[in-house]
Amino acid sequence: MDTILSRGTRTRFETATWALLVCLCFASQSVLAHSGDDEAFVQADSAAGLSEVSVDALAKDSIGLSTTAVKLSSVNDMLRATGEVQAAETQAFEVNPPVSGVVQTVYVKQGDYVKKGQLLSTVYSPEVATALSQLVSEVTRIKSAIARVKAQYESDITLQENQLKLADLAFNREKDLLKEGITARKTYQESEGALSSAQVKLSTLKKRLIQETALLNSELAIAIRNSTGQLGIMGISKGQVERALKSGKVTAELDIHAPVTGYITFRGVTLGERVEPSRKLFSIVNLDPIWVMVDIYQEQIPQVQSSDHVIIETPSKSHVRGTISSIGSVVDATTKTIHVRIIAENKGAQLRPGMFVTAQIMLGEAKKQAILVPEASIVYQNEVPYIFMFHADEAHYEPVVVKLGLKIGGEVEVLSGIKAGDVIVASGTEQLKAQSLRKPGAANSHSHEKHDDHASHESELTKVTDSRVSGLLTFAAGVLVTLIIGAIGLFVYKARKAKKSNHD
C-alpha cells in the first residue's frame, strides 16, 4: 500500500512539475509577444506621422519650395451646385454657302479652333464667274467710254489751242499796226474779239472734258460699289473683286471664311459634294464667354441673386470665375429645382460644352473672417491632413495636423492647427513630405526642443520599456519557482526510494 501511495505521490509531483513548467513557458511567451506587439504598434504609429525636416538653400530651390504668411480673409456663405457647360446661344453660328456649287477643298475638321476670317473651304460656282464677268464687262464699258471722251475732247482742245495761238498772233499784229496808224480800229477790234472767242472755246472744252469724265468716273464707282455689295452677299470678297478688276480675269472659286472666332462643332461637307445655299457646311461656337447651367432646389431660391459671384470647378480641378446672369422662373415639377444660368469667361477654353462641373455660389456679401490657404499647401499622410509650418529661428519645417473646412476656388479653409501670422509652406509640400518620411531618426532630430509631440513620443517609449521589463521579471520569477518545485519533488522522490530500500 505504501508503495502504491508513494508511486502515486511521485507521479502527481512529476505531473504537477511538468504542467507548471509548460504553463510558465506559455505565459512568458505570451508576455514577450504582447510586449513586442506594443513596440511594433508604437513604431507603426510613429511611422504613420510626419517628422520635422530641415532643407538647405540648394534643395529648397530644386524642389520649388516657397512659403507664405497665413492671414485672415473675408468669406461668403457658399452654396454648392452641379451643372453642365453649354455654348452661349448668342455665340453659335452656322456657315452656309451663299451660292450653289461643288466643294473643291476643305481646310478644317470638327474640333478645330478657327479665327474670324480664316479660310474654311472653297466652292466652285458658275454663279460667281457670271457675276464677276458682268462686273468686269460693265467696268470695261465705262472705262472705254471715259477713254473715248478724253480722246475726243483732247483732240478738240489741241485744235482750239492752235486757233488760240493764231488769234493771239493776229491780235498782237493788229495792235502794233494800230499804234503805227496803218490799220483801222475796226480791224483791231475784230482781231481782239477773235482772240477772246478762242479763249472761251478752249476753256469750255476743258470744262466739258472734266465734267464728262467726272460723270463717267462716278458711274464707274457706283457700278463697282453696287456690284461689290451684291457680290459680297454672294460671298465674294472685296479682295477677290479687286483682283478680277485689275487682271480682267474672273474665277469661279468661292472662298468660305469663318464669320467668328471659335471651335468647329460640326462639319457637314466632303470634297466633290454639290451644295446649295440652304445646306449647312459648318457650325462654329465661340466659347468665350460661355454658359454654365446649374440647378438649385426650390428652398434655396431666396438665397441666390443675379450678379452673385461663382467659382466653377472643372473635372481637372481648375477654377474659372463667373457671374449669375439669370434665374429661371419655373420650378421643375419632378426634381423641384430651378435653372440658374452663369456666364463665365473662358480663356484657354477650360470649359467645354457638355462638361459637368461643380459651381460654388458666393451668397451676398462676405459675412465672416477665415483662414484660407492654397490647396497645394495641404499634404495627407494616412488620410490625415498636414501643413508644414516654417520656424525661421530654428530653420526647419514642422508638420502640423490641421482641420479643414470649405474648399473655395483653389483654396481651403483651415479651422484649426494654424493661426494668422504663421508662416507655412505654399508649394513644394509633396517633396518636403517625401524628405520628412525618408529622414531616419527624424523624430529625435530636435530632442532639445520641448514640443508636445516629443513628450508624447517619450511617454510611449517609456511605457514600452516598462512593459518589457515587467515581462522579463515575470518570466524570471516563473523559472525560479519551477526550479524550486522541481528540486522539492526530486528530494521527496529520493527520500521515499531510500525508505523503500531500507524496508526491503
Short mmCIF file of N, CA, C and O in Angstrom, two decimals, residues 145-216:
data_model
loop_
_atom_site.label_atom_id
_atom_site.label_comp_id
_atom_site.label_asym_id
_atom_site.label_seq_id
_atom_site.Cartn_x
_atom_site.Cartn_y
_atom_site.Cartn_z
N ALA A 145 -15.66 104.22 -122.36
CA ALA A 145 -16.34 105.49 -122.61
C ALA A 145 -15.50 106.65 -122.10
O ALA A 145 -15.41 107.71 -122.75
N ILE A 146 -14.88 106.50 -120.98
CA ILE A 146 -14.01 107.56 -120.46
C ILE A 146 -12.84 107.81 -121.40
O ILE A 146 -12.48 108.96 -121.68
N ALA A 147 -12.30 106.74 -121.91
CA ALA A 147 -11.17 106.88 -122.83
C ALA A 147 -11.59 107.60 -124.12
O ALA A 147 -10.85 108.46 -124.64
N ARG A 148 -12.79 107.27 -124.65
CA ARG A 148 -13.27 107.93 -125.87
C ARG A 148 -13.50 109.41 -125.63
O ARG A 148 -13.12 110.26 -126.45
N VAL A 149 -14.14 109.74 -124.51
CA VAL A 149 -14.40 111.15 -124.21
C VAL A 149 -13.10 111.92 -124.08
O VAL A 149 -12.95 113.04 -124.60
N LYS A 150 -12.16 111.33 -123.40
CA LYS A 150 -10.87 112.00 -123.23
C LYS A 150 -10.19 112.21 -124.59
O LYS A 150 -9.66 113.29 -124.87
N ALA A 151 -10.24 111.19 -125.41
CA ALA A 151 -9.57 111.29 -126.70
C ALA A 151 -10.24 112.37 -127.56
O ALA A 151 -9.56 113.18 -128.22
N GLN A 152 -11.58 112.38 -127.56
CA GLN A 152 -12.29 113.36 -128.38
C GLN A 152 -12.04 114.78 -127.88
O GLN A 152 -11.71 115.68 -128.67
N TYR A 153 -12.19 115.00 -126.64
CA TYR A 153 -12.02 116.36 -126.11
C TYR A 153 -10.56 116.80 -126.17
O TYR A 153 -10.28 117.98 -126.40
N GLU A 154 -9.67 115.88 -125.94
CA GLU A 154 -8.26 116.27 -126.01
C GLU A 154 -7.89 116.69 -127.44
O GLU A 154 -7.09 117.60 -127.63
N SER A 155 -8.50 116.03 -128.45
CA SER A 155 -8.25 116.42 -129.84
C SER A 155 -8.83 117.81 -130.12
O SER A 155 -8.17 118.67 -130.72
N ASP A 156 -10.07 118.04 -129.65
CA ASP A 156 -10.69 119.35 -129.85
C ASP A 156 -9.92 120.44 -129.11
O ASP A 156 -9.75 121.56 -129.61
N ILE A 157 -9.45 120.10 -127.94
CA ILE A 157 -8.69 121.09 -127.17
C ILE A 157 -7.39 121.42 -127.87
O ILE A 157 -6.96 122.60 -127.91
N THR A 158 -6.75 120.43 -128.47
CA THR A 158 -5.50 120.70 -129.19
C THR A 158 -5.75 121.64 -130.37
O THR A 158 -4.98 122.60 -130.60
N LEU A 159 -6.84 121.37 -131.13
CA LEU A 159 -7.16 122.25 -132.25
C LEU A 159 -7.49 123.66 -131.77
O LEU A 159 -7.04 124.66 -132.36
N GLN A 160 -8.22 123.74 -130.71
CA GLN A 160 -8.61 125.05 -130.20
C GLN A 160 -7.40 125.80 -129.67
O GLN A 160 -7.31 127.04 -129.79
N GLU A 161 -6.48 125.09 -129.08
CA GLU A 161 -5.26 125.74 -128.60
C GLU A 161 -4.46 126.32 -129.78
O GLU A 161 -3.90 127.42 -129.68
N ASN A 162 -4.45 125.62 -130.92
CA ASN A 162 -3.77 126.14 -132.12
C ASN A 162 -4.48 127.39 -132.64
O ASN A 162 -3.84 128.38 -133.04
N GLN A 163 -5.80 127.33 -132.65
CA GLN A 163 -6.56 128.50 -133.10
C GLN A 163 -6.34 129.68 -132.16
O GLN A 163 -6.27 130.85 -132.60
N LEU A 164 -6.21 129.39 -130.88
CA LEU A 164 -5.97 130.45 -129.92
C LEU A 164 -4.60 131.10 -130.18
O LEU A 164 -4.47 132.34 -130.09
N LYS A 165 -3.65 130.31 -130.53
CA LYS A 165 -2.32 130.87 -130.85
C LYS A 165 -2.39 131.78 -132.08
O LYS A 165 -1.79 132.86 -132.11
N LEU A 166 -3.11 131.32 -133.10
CA LEU A 166 -3.24 132.14 -134.32
C LEU A 166 -3.99 133.43 -134.02
O LEU A 166 -3.61 134.52 -134.51
N ALA A 167 -5.03 133.30 -133.22
CA ALA A 167 -5.80 134.51 -132.88
C ALA A 167 -4.95 135.47 -132.07
O ALA A 167 -5.05 136.70 -132.22
N ASP A 168 -4.11 134.93 -131.22
CA ASP A 168 -3.24 135.79 -130.42
C ASP A 168 -2.21 136.50 -131.29
O ASP A 168 -1.93 137.71 -131.09
N LEU A 169 -1.67 135.83 -132.29
CA LEU A 169 -0.70 136.46 -133.20
C LEU A 169 -1.38 137.58 -134.00
O LEU A 169 -0.81 138.67 -134.17
N ALA A 170 -2.58 137.27 -134.50
CA ALA A 170 -3.31 138.27 -135.29
C ALA A 170 -3.63 139.50 -134.45
O ALA A 170 -3.52 140.66 -134.92
N PHE A 171 -4.01 139.25 -133.22
CA PHE A 171 -4.34 140.37 -132.34
C PHE A 171 -3.11 141.23 -132.07
O PHE A 171 -3.17 142.48 -132.12
N ASN A 172 -2.00 140.61 -131.78
CA ASN A 172 -0.78 141.38 -131.49
C ASN A 172 -0.32 142.16 -132.74
O ASN A 172 0.18 143.30 -132.62
N ARG A 173 -0.48 141.56 -133.94
CA ARG A 173 -0.08 142.26 -135.17
C ARG A 173 -0.97 143.48 -135.40
O ARG A 173 -0.48 144.59 -135.71
N GLU A 174 -2.26 143.31 -135.23
CA GLU A 174 -3.18 144.43 -135.43
C GLU A 174 -2.96 145.51 -134.38
O GLU A 174 -3.13 146.72 -134.65
N LYS A 175 -2.55 145.08 -133.23
CA LYS A 175 -2.28 146.04 -132.16
C LYS A 175 -1.09 146.93 -132.52
O LYS A 175 -1.12 148.15 -132.32
N ASP A 176 -0.05 146.30 -133.08
CA ASP A 176 1.14 147.08 -133.48
C ASP A 176 0.81 148.00 -134.66
O ASP A 176 1.27 149.16 -134.71
N LEU A 177 0.05 147.48 -135.60
CA LEU A 177 -0.31 148.29 -136.76
C LEU A 177 -1.18 149.47 -136.35
O LEU A 177 -1.09 150.58 -136.93
N LEU A 178 -2.03 149.26 -135.37
CA LEU A 178 -2.88 150.34 -134.91
C LEU A 178 -2.06 151.45 -134.29
O LEU A 178 -2.34 152.65 -134.45
N LYS A 179 -0.99 151.07 -133.57
CA LYS A 179 -0.13 152.08 -132.98
C LYS A 179 0.57 152.92 -134.06
O LYS A 179 0.80 154.11 -133.88
N GLU A 180 0.89 152.26 -135.18
CA GLU A 180 1.58 152.98 -136.27
C GLU A 180 0.58 153.71 -137.19
O GLU A 180 0.96 154.41 -138.12
N GLY A 181 -0.73 153.48 -136.95
CA GLY A 181 -1.75 154.13 -137.75
C GLY A 181 -1.93 153.52 -139.11
O GLY A 181 -2.49 154.16 -140.01
N ILE A 182 -1.46 152.27 -139.24
CA ILE A 182 -1.56 151.63 -140.56
C ILE A 182 -2.92 150.93 -140.71
O ILE A 182 -3.49 150.89 -141.81
N THR A 183 -3.47 150.32 -139.63
CA THR A 183 -4.71 149.57 -139.72
C THR A 183 -5.85 150.35 -139.07
O THR A 183 -5.62 151.25 -138.26
N ALA A 184 -7.01 149.94 -139.41
CA ALA A 184 -8.18 150.61 -138.85
C ALA A 184 -8.50 150.02 -137.47
O ALA A 184 -8.20 148.85 -137.16
N ARG A 185 -9.16 150.80 -136.65
CA ARG A 185 -9.53 150.33 -135.31
C ARG A 185 -10.52 149.17 -135.38
O ARG A 185 -10.52 148.27 -134.52
N LYS A 186 -11.35 149.19 -136.43
CA LYS A 186 -12.33 148.13 -136.56
C LYS A 186 -11.65 146.79 -136.75
O LYS A 186 -12.05 145.79 -136.16
N THR A 187 -10.61 146.77 -137.55
CA THR A 187 -9.88 145.52 -137.76
C THR A 187 -9.23 145.04 -136.46
O THR A 187 -9.21 143.86 -136.14
N TYR A 188 -8.73 145.99 -135.72
CA TYR A 188 -8.11 145.67 -134.43
C TYR A 188 -9.15 145.06 -133.48
O TYR A 188 -8.89 144.06 -132.81
N GLN A 189 -10.33 145.64 -133.47
CA GLN A 189 -11.37 145.15 -132.60
C GLN A 189 -11.85 143.76 -133.01
O GLN A 189 -12.16 142.92 -132.17
N GLU A 190 -11.88 143.52 -134.30
CA GLU A 190 -12.28 142.20 -134.77
C GLU A 190 -11.25 141.14 -134.34
O GLU A 190 -11.61 140.02 -133.94
N SER A 191 -9.95 141.47 -134.45
CA SER A 191 -8.92 140.50 -134.01
C SER A 191 -8.98 140.28 -132.50
O SER A 191 -8.74 139.17 -131.99
N GLU A 192 -9.32 141.31 -131.77
CA GLU A 192 -9.44 141.17 -130.32
C GLU A 192 -10.62 140.26 -129.98
O GLU A 192 -10.54 139.41 -129.07
N GLY A 193 -11.73 140.40 -130.70
CA GLY A 193 -12.90 139.54 -130.48
C GLY A 193 -12.61 138.10 -130.82
O GLY A 193 -13.07 137.17 -130.14
N ALA A 194 -11.84 137.88 -131.89
CA ALA A 194 -11.49 136.51 -132.28
C ALA A 194 -10.63 135.85 -131.20
O ALA A 194 -10.78 134.66 -130.88
N LEU A 195 -9.72 136.60 -130.64
CA LEU A 195 -8.86 136.05 -129.58
C LEU A 195 -9.69 135.69 -128.35
O LEU A 195 -9.52 134.61 -127.76
N SER A 196 -10.60 136.56 -127.98
CA SER A 196 -11.45 136.28 -126.81
C SER A 196 -12.33 135.06 -127.04
O SER A 196 -12.52 134.23 -126.16
N SER A 197 -12.85 134.94 -128.27
CA SER A 197 -13.71 133.80 -128.60
C SER A 197 -12.92 132.50 -128.53
O SER A 197 -13.40 131.47 -128.03
N ALA A 198 -11.69 132.50 -129.02
CA ALA A 198 -10.85 131.30 -128.98
C ALA A 198 -10.55 130.90 -127.53
O ALA A 198 -10.53 129.71 -127.19
N GLN A 199 -10.32 131.86 -126.68
CA GLN A 199 -10.06 131.57 -125.27
C GLN A 199 -11.28 130.94 -124.60
O GLN A 199 -11.17 129.99 -123.82
N VAL A 200 -12.46 131.47 -124.92
CA VAL A 200 -13.70 130.94 -124.33
C VAL A 200 -13.95 129.52 -124.78
O VAL A 200 -14.32 128.64 -123.99
N LYS A 201 -13.76 129.24 -126.08
CA LYS A 201 -13.98 127.89 -126.60
C LYS A 201 -13.02 126.90 -125.95
O LYS A 201 -13.40 125.77 -125.60
N LEU A 202 -11.76 127.30 -125.79
CA LEU A 202 -10.79 126.40 -125.16
C LEU A 202 -11.17 126.11 -123.72
O LEU A 202 -11.13 124.96 -123.27
N SER A 203 -11.57 127.13 -123.01
CA SER A 203 -11.99 126.93 -121.62
C SER A 203 -13.22 126.05 -121.52
O SER A 203 -13.33 125.19 -120.64
N THR A 204 -14.13 126.24 -122.46
CA THR A 204 -15.35 125.42 -122.45
C THR A 204 -15.04 123.96 -122.71
O THR A 204 -15.60 123.06 -122.07
N LEU A 205 -14.17 123.72 -123.69
CA LEU A 205 -13.79 122.33 -124.00
C LEU A 205 -13.15 121.65 -122.77
O LEU A 205 -13.44 120.49 -122.47
N LYS A 206 -12.29 122.37 -122.09
CA LYS A 206 -11.64 121.78 -120.91
C LYS A 206 -12.65 121.49 -119.80
O LYS A 206 -12.59 120.45 -119.14
N LYS A 207 -13.59 122.40 -119.61
CA LYS A 207 -14.59 122.18 -118.58
C LYS A 207 -15.48 121.00 -118.92
O LYS A 207 -15.82 120.18 -118.06
N ARG A 208 -15.88 120.90 -120.19
CA ARG A 208 -16.72 119.78 -120.60
C ARG A 208 -15.98 118.45 -120.47
O ARG A 208 -16.57 117.44 -120.11
N LEU A 209 -14.68 118.45 -120.74
CA LEU A 209 -13.88 117.23 -120.56
C LEU A 209 -13.89 116.81 -119.09
O LEU A 209 -14.09 115.63 -118.76
N ILE A 210 -13.70 117.77 -118.25
CA ILE A 210 -13.69 117.46 -116.81
C ILE A 210 -15.05 116.95 -116.35
O ILE A 210 -15.15 115.97 -115.61
N GLN A 211 -16.10 117.60 -116.79
CA GLN A 211 -17.44 117.23 -116.37
C GLN A 211 -17.82 115.83 -116.84
O GLN A 211 -18.33 115.01 -116.07
N GLU A 212 -17.58 115.58 -118.13
CA GLU A 212 -17.99 114.29 -118.68
C GLU A 212 -17.17 113.14 -118.10
O GLU A 212 -17.69 112.05 -117.83
N THR A 213 -15.87 113.35 -117.94
CA THR A 213 -15.06 112.28 -117.34
C THR A 213 -15.45 112.08 -115.87
O THR A 213 -15.43 110.94 -115.37
N ALA A 214 -15.81 113.16 -115.20
CA ALA A 214 -16.24 113.02 -113.80
C ALA A 214 -17.52 112.22 -113.71
O ALA A 214 -17.69 111.37 -112.82
N LEU A 215 -18.45 112.49 -114.64
CA LEU A 215 -19.70 111.72 -114.65
C LEU A 215 -19.44 110.24 -114.90
O LEU A 215 -20.02 109.37 -114.25
N LEU A 216 -18.56 109.99 -115.87
CA LEU A 216 -18.25 108.59 -116.18
C LEU A 216 -17.52 107.91 -115.02
O LEU A 216 -17.77 106.74 -114.73
#
